[in-house]
Coordinates of C-alpha atoms in Angstrom, one line a residue:
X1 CA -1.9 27.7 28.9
X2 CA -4.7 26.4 26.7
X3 CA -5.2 23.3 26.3
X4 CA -5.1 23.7 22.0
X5 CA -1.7 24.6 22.6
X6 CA -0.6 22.3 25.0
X7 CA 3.0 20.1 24.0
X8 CA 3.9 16.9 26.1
X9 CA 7.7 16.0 25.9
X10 CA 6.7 12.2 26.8
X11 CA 3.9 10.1 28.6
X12 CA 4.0 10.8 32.2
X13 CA 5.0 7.7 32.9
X14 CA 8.2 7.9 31.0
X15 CA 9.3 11.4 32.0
X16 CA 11.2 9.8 35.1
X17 CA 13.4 7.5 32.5
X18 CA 14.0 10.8 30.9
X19 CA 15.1 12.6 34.0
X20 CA 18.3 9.8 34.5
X21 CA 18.8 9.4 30.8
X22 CA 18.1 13.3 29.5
X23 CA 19.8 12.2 26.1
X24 CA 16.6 10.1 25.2
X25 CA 14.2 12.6 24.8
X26 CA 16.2 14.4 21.7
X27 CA 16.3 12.8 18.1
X28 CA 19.5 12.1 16.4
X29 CA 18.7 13.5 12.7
X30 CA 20.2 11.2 10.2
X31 CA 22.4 13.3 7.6
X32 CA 21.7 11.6 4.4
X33 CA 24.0 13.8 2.6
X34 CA 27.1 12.1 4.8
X35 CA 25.9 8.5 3.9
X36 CA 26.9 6.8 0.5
X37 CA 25.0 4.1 -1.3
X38 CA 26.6 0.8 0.1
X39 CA 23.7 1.9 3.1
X40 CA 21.0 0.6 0.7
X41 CA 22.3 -2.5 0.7
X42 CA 20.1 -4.2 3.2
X43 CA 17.4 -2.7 1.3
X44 CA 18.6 -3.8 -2.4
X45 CA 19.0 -7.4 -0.4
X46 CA 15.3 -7.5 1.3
X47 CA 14.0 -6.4 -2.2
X48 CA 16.1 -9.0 -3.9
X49 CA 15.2 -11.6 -1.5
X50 CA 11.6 -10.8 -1.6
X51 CA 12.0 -11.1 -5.7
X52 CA 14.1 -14.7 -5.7
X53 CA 13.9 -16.6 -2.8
X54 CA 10.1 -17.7 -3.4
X55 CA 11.1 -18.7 -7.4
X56 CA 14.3 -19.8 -6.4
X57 CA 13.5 -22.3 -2.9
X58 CA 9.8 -21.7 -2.1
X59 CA 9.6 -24.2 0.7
X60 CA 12.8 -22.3 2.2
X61 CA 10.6 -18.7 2.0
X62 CA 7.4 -20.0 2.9
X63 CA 8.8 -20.8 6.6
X64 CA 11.5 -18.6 6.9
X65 CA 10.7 -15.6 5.1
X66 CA 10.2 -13.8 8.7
X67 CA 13.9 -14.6 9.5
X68 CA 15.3 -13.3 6.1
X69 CA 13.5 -9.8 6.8
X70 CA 15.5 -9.8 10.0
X71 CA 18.9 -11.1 8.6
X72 CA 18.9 -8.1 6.4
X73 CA 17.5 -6.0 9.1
X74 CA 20.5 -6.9 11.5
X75 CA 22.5 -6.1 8.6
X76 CA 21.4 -2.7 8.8
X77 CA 21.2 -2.3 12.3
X78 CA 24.6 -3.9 13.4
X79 CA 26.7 -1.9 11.4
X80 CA 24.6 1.5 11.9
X81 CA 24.4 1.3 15.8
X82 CA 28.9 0.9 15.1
X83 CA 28.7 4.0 13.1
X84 CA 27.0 6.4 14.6
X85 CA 26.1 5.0 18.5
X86 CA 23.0 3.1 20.3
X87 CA 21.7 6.9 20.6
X88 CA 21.4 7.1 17.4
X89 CA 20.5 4.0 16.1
X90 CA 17.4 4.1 18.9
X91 CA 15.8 7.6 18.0
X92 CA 16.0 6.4 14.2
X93 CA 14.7 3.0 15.0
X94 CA 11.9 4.5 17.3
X95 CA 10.7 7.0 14.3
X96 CA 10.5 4.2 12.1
X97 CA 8.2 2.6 14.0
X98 CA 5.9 4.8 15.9
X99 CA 5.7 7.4 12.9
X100 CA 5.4 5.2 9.9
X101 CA 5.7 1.5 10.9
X102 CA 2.5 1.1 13.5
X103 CA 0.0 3.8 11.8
X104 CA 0.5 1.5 8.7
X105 CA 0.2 -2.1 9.9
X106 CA -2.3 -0.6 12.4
X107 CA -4.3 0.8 10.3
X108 CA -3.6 -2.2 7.6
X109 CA -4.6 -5.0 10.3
X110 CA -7.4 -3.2 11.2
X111 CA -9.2 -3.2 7.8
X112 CA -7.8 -6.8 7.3
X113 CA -9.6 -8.2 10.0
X114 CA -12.7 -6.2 10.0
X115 CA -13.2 -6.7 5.8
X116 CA -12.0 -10.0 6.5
X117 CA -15.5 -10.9 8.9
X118 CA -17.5 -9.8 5.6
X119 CA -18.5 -13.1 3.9
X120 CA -20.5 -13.1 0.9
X121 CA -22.6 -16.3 0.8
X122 CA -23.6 -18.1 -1.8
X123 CA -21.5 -18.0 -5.7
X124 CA -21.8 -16.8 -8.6
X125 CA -20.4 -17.7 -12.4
X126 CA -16.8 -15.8 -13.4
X127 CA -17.9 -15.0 -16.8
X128 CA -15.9 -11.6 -18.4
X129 CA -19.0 -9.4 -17.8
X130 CA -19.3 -10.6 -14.0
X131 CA -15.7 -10.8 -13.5
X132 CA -15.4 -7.0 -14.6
X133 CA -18.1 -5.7 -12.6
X134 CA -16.9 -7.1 -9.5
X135 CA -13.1 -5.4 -10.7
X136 CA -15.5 -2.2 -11.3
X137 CA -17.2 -2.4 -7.9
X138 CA -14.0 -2.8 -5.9
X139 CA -12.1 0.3 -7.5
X140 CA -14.7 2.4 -6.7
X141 CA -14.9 0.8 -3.0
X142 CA -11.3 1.4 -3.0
X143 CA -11.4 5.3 -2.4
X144 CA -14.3 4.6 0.2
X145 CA -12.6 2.4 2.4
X146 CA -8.9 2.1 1.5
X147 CA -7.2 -0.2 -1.3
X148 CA -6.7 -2.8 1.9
X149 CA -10.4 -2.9 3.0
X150 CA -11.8 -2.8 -0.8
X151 CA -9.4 -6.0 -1.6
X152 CA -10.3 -8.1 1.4
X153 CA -14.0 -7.2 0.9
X154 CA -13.9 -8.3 -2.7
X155 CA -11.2 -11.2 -3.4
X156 CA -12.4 -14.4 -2.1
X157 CA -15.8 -13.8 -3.9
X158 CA -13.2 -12.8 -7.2
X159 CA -11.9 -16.2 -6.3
X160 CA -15.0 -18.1 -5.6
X161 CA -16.8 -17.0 -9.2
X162 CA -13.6 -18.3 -10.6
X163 CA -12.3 -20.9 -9.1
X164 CA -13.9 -23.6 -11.9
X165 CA -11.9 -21.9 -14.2
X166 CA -8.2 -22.9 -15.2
X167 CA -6.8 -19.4 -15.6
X168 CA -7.6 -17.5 -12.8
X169 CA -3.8 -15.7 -12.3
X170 CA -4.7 -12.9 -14.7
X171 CA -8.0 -12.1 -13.1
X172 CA -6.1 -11.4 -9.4
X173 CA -3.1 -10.2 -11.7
X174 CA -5.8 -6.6 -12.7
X175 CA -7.8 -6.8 -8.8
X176 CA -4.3 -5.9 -8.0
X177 CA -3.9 -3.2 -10.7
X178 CA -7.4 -1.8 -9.7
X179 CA -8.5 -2.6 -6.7
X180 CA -5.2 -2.9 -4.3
X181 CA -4.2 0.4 -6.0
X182 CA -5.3 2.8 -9.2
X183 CA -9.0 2.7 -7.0
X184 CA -7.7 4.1 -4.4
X185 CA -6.0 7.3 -6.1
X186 CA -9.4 10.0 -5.4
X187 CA -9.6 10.5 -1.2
X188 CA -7.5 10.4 1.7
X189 CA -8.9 7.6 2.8
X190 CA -7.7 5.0 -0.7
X191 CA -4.3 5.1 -0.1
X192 CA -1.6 5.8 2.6
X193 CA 0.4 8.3 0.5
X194 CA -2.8 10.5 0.0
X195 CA -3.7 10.1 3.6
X196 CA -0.2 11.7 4.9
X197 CA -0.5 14.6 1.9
X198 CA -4.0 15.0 3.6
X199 CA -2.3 15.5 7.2
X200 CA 0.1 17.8 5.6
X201 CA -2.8 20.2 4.9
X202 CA -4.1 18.8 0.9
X203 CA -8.0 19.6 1.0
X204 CA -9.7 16.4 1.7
X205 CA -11.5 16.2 -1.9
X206 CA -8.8 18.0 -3.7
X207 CA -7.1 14.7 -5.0
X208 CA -10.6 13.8 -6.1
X209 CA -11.1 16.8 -8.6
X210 CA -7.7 17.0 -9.6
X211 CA -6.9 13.6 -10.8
X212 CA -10.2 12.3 -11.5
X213 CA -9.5 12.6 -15.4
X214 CA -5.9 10.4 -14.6
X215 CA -8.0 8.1 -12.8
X216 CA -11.1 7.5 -15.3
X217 CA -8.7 6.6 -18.1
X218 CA -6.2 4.6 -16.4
X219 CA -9.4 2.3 -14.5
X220 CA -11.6 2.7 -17.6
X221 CA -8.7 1.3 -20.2
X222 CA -7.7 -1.5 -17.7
X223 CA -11.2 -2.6 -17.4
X224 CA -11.8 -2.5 -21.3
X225 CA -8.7 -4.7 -21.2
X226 CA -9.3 -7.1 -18.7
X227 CA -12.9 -7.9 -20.2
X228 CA -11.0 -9.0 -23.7
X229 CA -8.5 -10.4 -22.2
X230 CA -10.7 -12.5 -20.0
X231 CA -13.0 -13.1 -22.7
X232 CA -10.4 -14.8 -24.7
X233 CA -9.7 -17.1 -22.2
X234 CA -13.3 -17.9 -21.0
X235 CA -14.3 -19.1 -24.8
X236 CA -11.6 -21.6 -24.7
X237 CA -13.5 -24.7 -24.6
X238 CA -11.0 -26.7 -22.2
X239 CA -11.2 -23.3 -19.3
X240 CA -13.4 -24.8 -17.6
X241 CA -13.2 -27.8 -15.1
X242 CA -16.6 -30.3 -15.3
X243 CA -19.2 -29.5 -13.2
X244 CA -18.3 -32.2 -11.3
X245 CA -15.1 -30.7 -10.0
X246 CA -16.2 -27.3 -9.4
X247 CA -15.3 -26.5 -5.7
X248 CA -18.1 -24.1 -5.4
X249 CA -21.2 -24.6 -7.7
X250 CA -23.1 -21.8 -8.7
X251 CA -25.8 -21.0 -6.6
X252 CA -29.3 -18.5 -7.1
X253 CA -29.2 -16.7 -3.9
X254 CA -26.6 -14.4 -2.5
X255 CA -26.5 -13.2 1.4
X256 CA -24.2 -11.8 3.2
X257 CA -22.5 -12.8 6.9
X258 CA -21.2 -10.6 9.4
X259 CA -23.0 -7.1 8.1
X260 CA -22.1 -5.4 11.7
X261 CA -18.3 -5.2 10.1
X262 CA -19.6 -2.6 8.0
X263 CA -20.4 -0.4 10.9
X264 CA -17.1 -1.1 11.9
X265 CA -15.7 -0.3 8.4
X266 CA -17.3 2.8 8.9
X267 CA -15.6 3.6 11.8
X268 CA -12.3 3.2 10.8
X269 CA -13.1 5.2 7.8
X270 CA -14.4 7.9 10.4
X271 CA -11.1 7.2 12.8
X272 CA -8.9 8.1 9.7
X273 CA -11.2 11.6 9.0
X274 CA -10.6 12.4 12.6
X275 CA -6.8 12.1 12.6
X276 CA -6.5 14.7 10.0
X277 CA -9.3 17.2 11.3
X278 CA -8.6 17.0 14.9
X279 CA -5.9 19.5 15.5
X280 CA -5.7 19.4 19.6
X281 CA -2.4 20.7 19.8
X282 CA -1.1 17.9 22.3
X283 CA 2.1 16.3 21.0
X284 CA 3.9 13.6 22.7
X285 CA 7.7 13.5 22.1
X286 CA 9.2 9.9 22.2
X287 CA 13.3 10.4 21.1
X288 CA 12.3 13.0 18.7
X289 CA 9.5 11.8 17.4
X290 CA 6.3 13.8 17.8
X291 CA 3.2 11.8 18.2
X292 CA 0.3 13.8 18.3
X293 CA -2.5 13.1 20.4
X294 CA -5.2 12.2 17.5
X295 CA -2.8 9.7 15.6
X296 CA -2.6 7.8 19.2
X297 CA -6.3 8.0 19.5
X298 CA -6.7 6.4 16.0
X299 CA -4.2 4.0 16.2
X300 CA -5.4 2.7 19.8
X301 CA -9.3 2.8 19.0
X302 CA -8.7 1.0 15.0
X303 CA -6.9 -1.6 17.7
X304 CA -9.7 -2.1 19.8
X305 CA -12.3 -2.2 16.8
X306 CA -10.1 -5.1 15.1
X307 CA -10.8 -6.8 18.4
X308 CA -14.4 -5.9 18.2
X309 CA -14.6 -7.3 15.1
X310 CA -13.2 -10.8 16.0
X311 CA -15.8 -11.0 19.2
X312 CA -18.7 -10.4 17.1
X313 CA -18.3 -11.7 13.7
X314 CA -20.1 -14.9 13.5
X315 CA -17.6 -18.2 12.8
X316 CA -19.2 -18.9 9.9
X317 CA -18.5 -16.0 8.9
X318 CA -14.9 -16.3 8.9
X319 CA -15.1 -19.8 8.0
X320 CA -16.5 -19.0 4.8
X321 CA -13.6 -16.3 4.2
X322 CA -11.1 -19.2 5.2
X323 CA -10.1 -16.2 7.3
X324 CA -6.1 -16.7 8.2
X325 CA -3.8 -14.6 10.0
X326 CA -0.9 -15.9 7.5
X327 CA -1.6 -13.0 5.2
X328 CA -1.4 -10.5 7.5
X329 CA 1.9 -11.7 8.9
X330 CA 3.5 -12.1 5.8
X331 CA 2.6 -8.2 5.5
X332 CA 3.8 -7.5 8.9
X333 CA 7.0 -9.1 8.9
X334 CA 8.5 -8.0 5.8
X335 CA 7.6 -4.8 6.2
X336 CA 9.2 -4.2 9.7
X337 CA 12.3 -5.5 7.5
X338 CA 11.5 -3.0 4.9
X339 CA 10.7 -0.2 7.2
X340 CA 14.1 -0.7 9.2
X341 CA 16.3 -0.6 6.1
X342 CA 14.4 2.0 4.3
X343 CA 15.9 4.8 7.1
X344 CA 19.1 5.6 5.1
X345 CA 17.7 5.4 1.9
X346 CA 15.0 7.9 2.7
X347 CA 17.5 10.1 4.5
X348 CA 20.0 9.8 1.5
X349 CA 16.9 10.6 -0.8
X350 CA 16.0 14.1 2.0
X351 CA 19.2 15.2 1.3
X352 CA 18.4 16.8 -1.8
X353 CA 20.9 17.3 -4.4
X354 CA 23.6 17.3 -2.1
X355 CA 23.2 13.7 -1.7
X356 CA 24.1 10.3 -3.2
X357 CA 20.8 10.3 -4.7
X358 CA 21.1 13.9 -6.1
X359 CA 20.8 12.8 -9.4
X360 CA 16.8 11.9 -9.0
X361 CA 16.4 14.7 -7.5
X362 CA 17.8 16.7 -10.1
X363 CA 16.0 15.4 -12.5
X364 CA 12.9 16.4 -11.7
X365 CA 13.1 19.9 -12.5
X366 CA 14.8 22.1 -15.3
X367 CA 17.4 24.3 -15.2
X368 CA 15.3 27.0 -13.9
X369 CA 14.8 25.2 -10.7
X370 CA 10.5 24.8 -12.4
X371 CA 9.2 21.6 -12.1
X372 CA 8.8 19.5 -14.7
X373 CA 5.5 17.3 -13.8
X374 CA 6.3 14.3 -15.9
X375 CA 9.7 13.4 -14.6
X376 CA 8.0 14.4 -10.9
X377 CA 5.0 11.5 -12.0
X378 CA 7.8 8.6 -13.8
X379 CA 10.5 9.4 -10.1
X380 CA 7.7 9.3 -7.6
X381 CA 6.4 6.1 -9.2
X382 CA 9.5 4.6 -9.8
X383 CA 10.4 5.1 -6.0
X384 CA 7.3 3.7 -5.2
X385 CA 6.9 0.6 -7.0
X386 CA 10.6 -0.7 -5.0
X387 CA 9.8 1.8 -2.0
X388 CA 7.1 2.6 0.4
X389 CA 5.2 4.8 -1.4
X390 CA 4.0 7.0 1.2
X391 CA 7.7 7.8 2.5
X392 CA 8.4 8.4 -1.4
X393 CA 5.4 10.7 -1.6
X394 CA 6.8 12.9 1.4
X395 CA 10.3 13.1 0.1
X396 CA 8.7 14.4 -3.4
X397 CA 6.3 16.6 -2.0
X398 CA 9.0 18.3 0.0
X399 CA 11.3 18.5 -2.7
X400 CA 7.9 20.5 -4.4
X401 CA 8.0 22.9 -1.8
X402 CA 6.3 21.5 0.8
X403 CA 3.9 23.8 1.5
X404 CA 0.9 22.3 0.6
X405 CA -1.4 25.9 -0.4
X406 CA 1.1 27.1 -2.9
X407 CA 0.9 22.6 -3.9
X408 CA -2.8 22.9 -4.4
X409 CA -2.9 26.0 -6.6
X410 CA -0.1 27.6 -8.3
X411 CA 2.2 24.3 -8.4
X412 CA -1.3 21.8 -8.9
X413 CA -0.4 19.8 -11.7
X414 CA 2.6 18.9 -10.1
X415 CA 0.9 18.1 -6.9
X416 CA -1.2 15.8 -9.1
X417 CA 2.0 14.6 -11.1
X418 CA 3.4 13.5 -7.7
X419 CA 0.1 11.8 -6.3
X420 CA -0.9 9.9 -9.2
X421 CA 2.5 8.0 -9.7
X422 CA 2.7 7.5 -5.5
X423 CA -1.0 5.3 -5.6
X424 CA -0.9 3.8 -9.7
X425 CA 3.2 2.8 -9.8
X426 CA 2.4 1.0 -6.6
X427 CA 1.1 -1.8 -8.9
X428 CA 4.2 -1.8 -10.6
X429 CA 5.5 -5.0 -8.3
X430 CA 4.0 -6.9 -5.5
X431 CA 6.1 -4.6 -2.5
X432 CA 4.7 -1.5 -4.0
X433 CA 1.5 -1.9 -1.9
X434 CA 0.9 -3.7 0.8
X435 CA -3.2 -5.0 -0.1
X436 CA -0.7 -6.3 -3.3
X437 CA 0.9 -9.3 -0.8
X438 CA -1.7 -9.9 0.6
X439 CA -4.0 -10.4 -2.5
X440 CA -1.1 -12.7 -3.4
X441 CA -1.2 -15.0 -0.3
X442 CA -5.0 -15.3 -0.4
X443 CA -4.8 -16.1 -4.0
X444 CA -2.4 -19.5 -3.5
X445 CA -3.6 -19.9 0.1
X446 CA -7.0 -20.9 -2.4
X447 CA -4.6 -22.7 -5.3
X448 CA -4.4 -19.9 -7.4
X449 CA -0.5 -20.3 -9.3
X450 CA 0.2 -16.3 -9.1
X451 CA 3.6 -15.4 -11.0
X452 CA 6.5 -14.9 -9.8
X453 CA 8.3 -11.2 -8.1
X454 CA 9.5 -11.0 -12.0
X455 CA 6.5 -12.8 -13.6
X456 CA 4.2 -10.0 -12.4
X457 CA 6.5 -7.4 -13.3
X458 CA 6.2 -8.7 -17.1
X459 CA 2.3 -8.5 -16.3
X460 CA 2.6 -4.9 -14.9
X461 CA 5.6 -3.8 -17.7
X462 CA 3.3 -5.2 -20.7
X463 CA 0.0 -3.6 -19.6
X464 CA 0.5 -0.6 -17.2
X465 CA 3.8 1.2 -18.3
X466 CA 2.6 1.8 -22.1
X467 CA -0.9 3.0 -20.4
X468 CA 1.6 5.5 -18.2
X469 CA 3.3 6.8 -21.1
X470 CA 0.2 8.1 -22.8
X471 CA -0.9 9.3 -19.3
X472 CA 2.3 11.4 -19.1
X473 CA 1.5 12.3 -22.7
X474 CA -2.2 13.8 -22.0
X475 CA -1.8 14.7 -18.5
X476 CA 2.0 15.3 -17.2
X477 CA 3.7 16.9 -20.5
X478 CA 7.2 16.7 -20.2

């Protein structure tokens, strides 16, 4: 047999577990169509606890927050493993983790670590036109080297240039808008969603010719809006703190610390390429779950660069980042949460329109069973700003059709619909996107006052959903 068409049922060194316990080596597919909605609780509750708890007893949430993710977690678990059996809740468990949990923080920690041994030396004055450039810079970095690597890269010298200035929330309030998300909307490589489209067989650069247009106007008219806004603020007389009291004075020359990272960036940008062009044909089966052979190459090797990273990044390098793992872990932990209690809500959501959620799905196209690409842009972006986007982006693109040539031709404007509300709704709140927490922790770890779960959402309500409804408008007619 050749080797391209090779199939492992498990490591080698688990196939004697499977020969005493043969039921482990076969999924138990979750029927979303038998479930009803009380299964999203845990979900509703992580989301809602994510949103309140930090307004509502911040102290409380800034050390527990790890064991509300798993309170909810349990509550899923408990109840599911009584239901349908340990088998069950295993082979569902073990999907969410190796298939979409560890690729994601993986890949996540990786560019978190090696973007966060990048320090730019030295500080500049936040004036509107610098402020705006450096927004500019990062959401074209964005589709380079992912929304996460583009926001660690570019936020603590955001927060630097600013951080004699009394309003600084807004300026993190649009890196998030830009950078952490609409930047990331032309490659594969921006933003998870696009990534898994890409593994599903989307042309590499098709995302990049077919909502380029979407993408110039959304970044242009948030940049023309963030330079007014700004502007308004910086000519208020009392913005500024005295000279005196500026943490980090300005300073002529600007340098940069730890340059082998970028060598390293560009590895893990190569890593990701390689995932989706590799196509050995060796799958490893783990309860169901098909690993193939190139994802655990990725996964293992964006490991050991991370480690790489920490062994040869200079201190003061990281020093000068205040580099923390807090972040990170914030990241990590309520998204475990979130990826546990997201399994019946994303089954219930596969069902179709047999399902409890039939009614979104419905929507979506008209009675002729066509697509209709603006309801296919508002329910994939809906779903992601509370959801993970790139499980949401799966469930529509399935719904689409699924197969991704008829996708990228006859049915491309919905293909677009469907990709540009996954990556520019995931500003919508601070779950949509994970680069969006952790622009948020870095933010107050530095003194920053961000707002609130809701606060933001009055940011994100008032400036991106009227610039979404005259996207639909020119791009995604209803």
């Amino acid at each position: 047999m050749q080797l391209a068409l090779a199939r492992l049922s498990m490591p080698a060194m688990l196939a004697p577990i499977l020969a005493l316990f043969p039921a482990l080596a076969h999924a138990a597919e979750l029927d979303g169509a038998a479930l009803t909605p009380l299964w999203a609780v845990p979900f509703a509750g992580i989301l809602l606890s994510i949103a309140l708890v930090p307004l509502m007893a911040p102290h409380f949430w800034h050390h527990h927050f790890g064991k509300v993710a798993a309170a909810w977690a349990l509550l899923f678990l408990v109840p599911f493993a009584a239901t349908f059996g340990g088998h069950a809740l295993a082979a569902n468990v073990v999907h969410a983790m190796l298939a979409e949990y560890i690729p994601f923080i993986v890949l996540v920690g990786s560019l978190y670590v090696v973007a966060g041994g990048i320090c730019v030396q030295g500080n500049l004055h936040g004036t509107p036109r610098l402020n705006t450039g450096i927004l500019a810079l990062g959401t074209v970095l964005a589709s380079i080297m992912g929304t996460t690597g583009a926001a660690m890269l570019m936020i603590r010298p955001l927060l630097r240039a600013n951080d004699n200035r009394k309003h600084v929330a807004h300026v993190v309030v649009f890196f998030i808008f830009l950078v952490a998300n609409a930047g990331g909307s032309l490659t594969p490589l921006g933003d998870p969603p696009l990534f898994l489209g890409f593994l599903k067989g989307v042309e590499f650069f098709w995302t990049t010719r077919h909502i380029f247009p979407e993408t110039l106007f959304l970044c242009g008219s948030l940049l023309v809006i963030f330079y007014f806004l700004d502007r308004h603020y910086f000519l208020n007389r009392e913005e500024e703190l005295p000279p005196r009291l500026d943490p980090t004075p300005d300073s002529r020359g600007i340098r940069i610390e730890g340059k082998a990272n970028f060598v390293l960036l560009a590895a893990v940008v190569g890593l990701v390429l390689m995932s989706g062009l590799w196509k050995p044909g060796i799958v490893f089966d783990v309860m169901g779950t098909e690993v193939a052979l190139p994802a655990l190459v990725r996964d293992v090797s964006l490991v050991l660069i991370a480690l790489v990273s920490l062994a040869i990044t200079p201190g003061s390098a990281r020093a000068g980042n205040e580099f923390n793992w807090a972040p990170i872990l914030e990241v990590a932990k309520l998204f475990a949460g979130i990826f546990l209690t997201i399994i019946p809500v994303i089954a219930m959501l596969r069902a179709g329109v047999d399902g409890p959620f039939g009614a979104v799905i419905r929507a979506v196209s008209d009675s002729n069973g066509q697509p209709i690409d603006g309801m296919y842009f508002w329910a994939t972006g809906i779903l992601s700003s509370f959801l993970d986007n790139a499980p949401t982006y799966l469930v529509f693109f399935n719904t689409a059709g699924g197969d991704a040539a008829t996708l990228m031709t006859r049915d491309a404007t919905t293909l677009a619909a469907i990709s540009a509300g996954a990556v520019f709704m995931g500003a919508v709140t601070y779950i949509g996107n994970a680069p969006n927490l952790m622009v948020k922790a870095i933010a107050e770890g530095r003194g920053v006052r961000m707002p609130s779960f809701f606060g933001y959402m009055l940011w994100s309500v008032a400036v991106l959903m009227p610039l979404f409804l005259i996207m639909t408008w020119l791009f995604f007619r209803v």
